[in-house]
XYZ file of C-alpha atoms in Angstrom:
290
model
C -0.037 -0.042 0.072
C 2.822 2.338 0.202
C 2.651 3.415 -3.264
C -0.711 4.966 -2.553
C 0.449 6.900 0.427
C 1.547 10.650 0.259
C 2.657 12.874 3.319
C 2.328 16.591 2.821
C 3.833 19.031 5.391
C 2.234 22.321 5.454
C 4.473 25.174 6.629
C 3.343 28.902 6.670
C 6.747 30.234 6.625
C 9.326 30.263 3.804
C 11.557 27.457 5.533
C 11.418 24.838 8.266
C 13.294 24.527 11.593
C 13.560 28.268 11.888
C 15.660 28.434 15.150
C 18.173 26.485 13.103
C 21.160 27.769 10.776
C 20.363 28.239 7.210
C 22.633 25.436 6.118
C 20.721 22.999 8.555
C 17.361 24.188 7.312
C 18.516 23.410 3.810
C 19.597 20.077 4.714
C 16.359 19.346 6.430
C 14.328 20.142 3.333
C 16.496 17.958 1.493
C 15.899 15.202 3.840
C 12.236 15.602 3.918
C 11.918 15.720 0.097
C 14.375 12.817 -0.643
C 13.371 9.948 -2.982
C 11.924 7.001 -0.963
C 14.634 4.120 -0.663
C 12.869 1.047 1.150
C 15.282 -1.549 2.277
C 13.422 -4.375 0.975
C 14.055 -4.612 -2.874
C 10.564 -6.454 -3.309
C 8.911 -3.177 -1.849
C 11.153 -0.959 -4.164
C 9.997 -2.931 -7.058
C 6.416 -1.974 -6.469
C 7.121 1.901 -6.349
C 7.066 4.272 -9.443
C 10.148 5.613 -10.414
C 11.612 8.239 -8.325
C 8.636 7.841 -5.721
C 8.684 10.647 -3.309
C 6.810 10.060 -0.036
C 6.764 13.485 1.387
C 5.827 16.810 -0.213
C 6.873 20.003 1.519
C 4.322 23.032 1.056
C 6.292 26.112 2.097
C 4.470 29.520 2.525
C 1.243 27.620 2.687
C -0.987 28.697 5.687
C -4.077 26.704 6.738
C -7.467 28.475 6.493
C -9.578 25.665 7.484
C -9.647 21.822 8.207
C -12.691 20.244 6.809
C -13.888 16.715 7.183
C -11.876 15.524 4.510
C -10.306 18.675 3.041
C -7.794 21.062 4.193
C -8.293 24.457 2.745
C -5.008 26.516 2.237
C -4.990 30.557 2.452
C -4.015 30.635 -1.285
C -7.587 28.775 -2.203
C -6.145 25.397 -2.715
C -7.809 22.418 -0.996
C -5.995 19.161 -0.241
C -7.861 15.863 0.294
C -6.712 13.951 3.288
C -7.164 10.542 5.256
C -5.325 11.756 8.385
C -4.409 15.115 9.658
C -1.926 15.831 12.381
C -2.166 19.196 13.695
C 1.362 20.422 15.071
C 0.747 24.193 14.980
C 1.395 24.655 18.841
C -1.332 25.480 21.421
C -3.499 28.529 22.222
C -3.025 30.226 25.690
C -4.864 28.773 28.702
C -8.047 30.259 30.184
C -6.287 31.050 33.314
C -3.745 33.132 31.412
C -6.287 35.085 29.395
C -8.353 35.614 32.725
C -5.222 37.103 34.428
C -4.474 39.442 31.552
C -7.984 40.681 31.518
C -7.802 41.075 35.250
C -4.435 43.162 35.097
C -6.636 45.607 32.639
C -6.072 46.809 29.212
C -4.956 50.353 30.302
C -2.001 49.336 32.343
C 1.523 48.077 31.451
C 0.222 44.458 30.701
C -2.434 45.755 28.238
C 0.026 47.897 26.387
C 2.531 44.910 26.037
C -0.157 42.653 24.409
C 0.586 43.850 20.878
C 3.911 41.993 21.416
C 2.960 39.193 24.049
C -0.178 38.090 22.049
C -2.071 36.334 24.635
C 0.731 35.502 27.007
C 1.810 37.415 30.138
C 4.209 39.954 29.379
C 6.902 40.027 31.979
C 9.958 42.060 32.724
C 13.782 40.820 32.721
C 13.071 39.312 36.285
C 10.019 37.325 35.136
C 7.686 39.703 36.988
C 4.308 40.088 35.301
C 3.818 43.577 34.272
C 0.996 45.318 36.457
C 1.310 42.681 39.177
C 3.440 45.000 41.443
C 5.831 42.027 41.915
C 3.592 39.656 43.384
C 2.843 37.709 40.171
C 5.526 35.843 38.342
C 5.510 33.774 35.062
C 7.838 31.721 33.125
C 7.775 29.085 30.077
C 5.261 28.962 27.515
C 2.626 31.319 29.099
C 5.135 34.390 29.296
C 6.785 36.692 27.136
C 9.863 38.769 28.044
C 9.317 42.171 26.559
C 13.103 43.044 26.281
C 13.765 40.211 24.410
C 11.510 37.318 23.029
C 12.716 33.631 23.686
C 11.573 30.464 22.048
C 8.851 28.375 23.761
C 10.914 25.447 24.422
C 11.441 23.322 27.745
C 15.019 24.423 27.847
C 14.027 28.007 28.337
C 11.376 27.180 30.911
C 13.752 25.039 32.800
C 16.326 27.711 33.273
C 13.579 30.320 33.967
C 12.356 28.153 36.911
C 15.828 27.626 38.257
C 16.503 31.422 38.016
C 13.209 32.335 40.008
C 13.794 29.626 42.517
C 17.296 30.811 43.164
C 15.874 34.545 43.730
C 13.155 33.197 45.933
C 15.534 31.034 48.236
C 18.033 33.943 48.535
C 15.387 36.296 49.862
C 15.590 38.815 47.286
C 13.090 41.766 47.582
C 11.248 41.115 44.238
C 9.652 44.640 44.030
C 11.530 47.369 46.368
C 9.454 50.189 44.924
C 7.759 51.809 41.732
C 9.731 54.005 39.637
C 7.560 57.443 39.717
C 8.822 58.388 36.331
C 7.720 55.564 34.093
C 5.675 53.678 36.716
C 7.876 50.569 36.294
C 8.945 48.241 38.983
C 12.569 48.893 40.304
C 15.032 45.774 39.949
C 14.732 43.204 42.605
C 17.189 43.990 45.634
C 19.091 41.552 47.640
C 19.292 41.250 51.513
C 21.992 43.436 52.451
C 22.532 41.252 55.679
C 23.446 38.223 53.720
C 26.806 37.452 52.352
C 27.031 37.231 48.607
C 27.869 33.887 46.849
C 30.445 33.780 44.313
C 27.895 33.578 41.300
C 26.361 36.617 42.742
C 29.768 38.561 42.892
C 30.294 37.703 39.281
C 27.145 39.031 38.260
C 27.046 42.165 40.162
C 30.702 42.701 38.399
C 29.121 42.228 35.170
C 26.148 44.524 35.716
C 28.128 46.918 37.537
C 25.706 47.070 40.480
C 26.093 45.316 43.696
C 22.630 45.704 45.229
C 20.301 44.345 42.770
C 19.586 40.829 41.168
C 20.882 40.166 37.804
C 18.176 39.880 35.218
C 17.488 36.576 33.674
C 19.866 35.552 30.848
C 19.141 32.442 28.804
C 22.186 30.017 27.861
C 21.515 28.168 24.668
C 22.738 24.857 24.997
C 21.769 23.884 21.457
C 19.042 22.142 19.523
C 18.473 18.740 17.888
C 15.988 17.531 15.184
C 15.681 13.979 13.790
C 14.944 14.077 10.020
C 14.395 10.405 9.677
C 16.313 7.641 7.881
C 18.959 7.346 10.451
C 19.641 11.199 10.004
C 19.379 14.111 12.325
C 20.715 17.713 12.869
C 22.296 19.122 15.673
C 23.302 22.514 16.480
C 25.229 23.324 19.674
C 25.969 26.596 20.970
C 29.486 26.785 22.639
C 29.443 30.439 23.379
C 26.693 33.191 22.497
C 28.654 34.026 19.333
C 27.458 32.415 16.057
C 30.909 31.730 15.091
C 31.207 28.976 17.671
C 28.327 27.068 16.799
C 28.968 23.253 16.336
C 26.675 21.713 13.570
C 26.262 18.216 12.647
C 24.065 16.628 9.822
C 23.430 13.028 8.625
C 24.939 10.298 10.731
C 27.176 12.707 12.722
C 24.080 14.636 13.688
C 22.172 11.323 14.196
C 24.998 10.610 16.642
C 24.835 13.733 18.410
C 21.003 13.597 18.814
C 21.153 10.055 20.253
C 23.940 10.988 22.635
C 22.209 14.037 24.243
C 19.130 12.011 24.361
C 20.624 9.237 26.269
C 22.417 12.002 28.541
C 19.230 13.486 29.538
C 17.629 10.278 30.990
C 16.912 10.400 34.566
C 18.669 6.829 35.428
C 20.820 4.369 34.102
C 17.758 1.982 33.827
C 16.148 4.194 31.530
C 19.272 4.722 29.505
C 19.577 0.777 29.264
C 15.828 0.448 28.211
C 15.807 3.117 25.638
C 19.179 1.527 24.161
C 17.680 -1.681 24.048
C 14.640 -0.354 22.532
C 16.680 1.177 19.588
C 18.633 -1.972 19.139
C 15.411 -4.067 18.761
C 14.032 -1.591 16.280
C 17.280 -1.638 14.349
C 17.311 -5.644 14.262
C 13.710 -6.256 14.061
C 12.104 -2.905 12.650
C 9.418 -0.901 14.255
C 6.596 -2.542 15.850
C 3.376 -0.892 14.594
C 0.862 -3.515 16.155
C -1.681 -2.002 18.556
C -4.382 -3.347 20.922
C -7.744 -2.159 21.460
């Protein structure tokens, strides 16, 4: 039945994997649109010449998903049997309710042109208009001084940052600036001795009384592109010139190495490795039980 199957990837932007370097984006497009090459010669003999399983539709926004058709913004309609929606999620009701409660006239309302349904926060992750008593991080927040990707890597670092400020007893809203009505930076407890990391941060921002704002450390991004190949972009320093890029088998090795290193225990690492080995030897198990 493979010759009757087609996969159409619809993307509203002019490329895929926007956070990646341009050369890796081009490699991803090449891998997605490559000619299908089944390992079983008997299956290959049943396919048309230069059979292409995946078609990539760039600059194509979805206007409507019907019962058996997908309508695009340019007027085209694509018949489908199975549609997989991977365009992200909308804001949760509690987030929208909090934005409404903070009001449309204050700093939160003014920042919604940028935040678009997310809670606008300052560089210390304090919700604008919350007077330092409300904090937000992760997908539901938007730093007005510089937007960050909605990834687990960002949310994890933001959570650790806030936990550190709370545990060190920072005054999260010492006062309101009378000039622009903004919250002054969090102030540290003068009776507590600074840690080494705080001393370094104070030296960097040239102020030994306030908390350093949140700074995201990009550890890199990975993407599996199928067929035993992957893309890897590791960030050694903030400079773009220090990026380590891997593609194909090398990227696949980096992707699996990082995946294994992120497992919470050696038991999980062994189980995942065994699963990979079983799939490699016997193929992927696609059976299901109702």
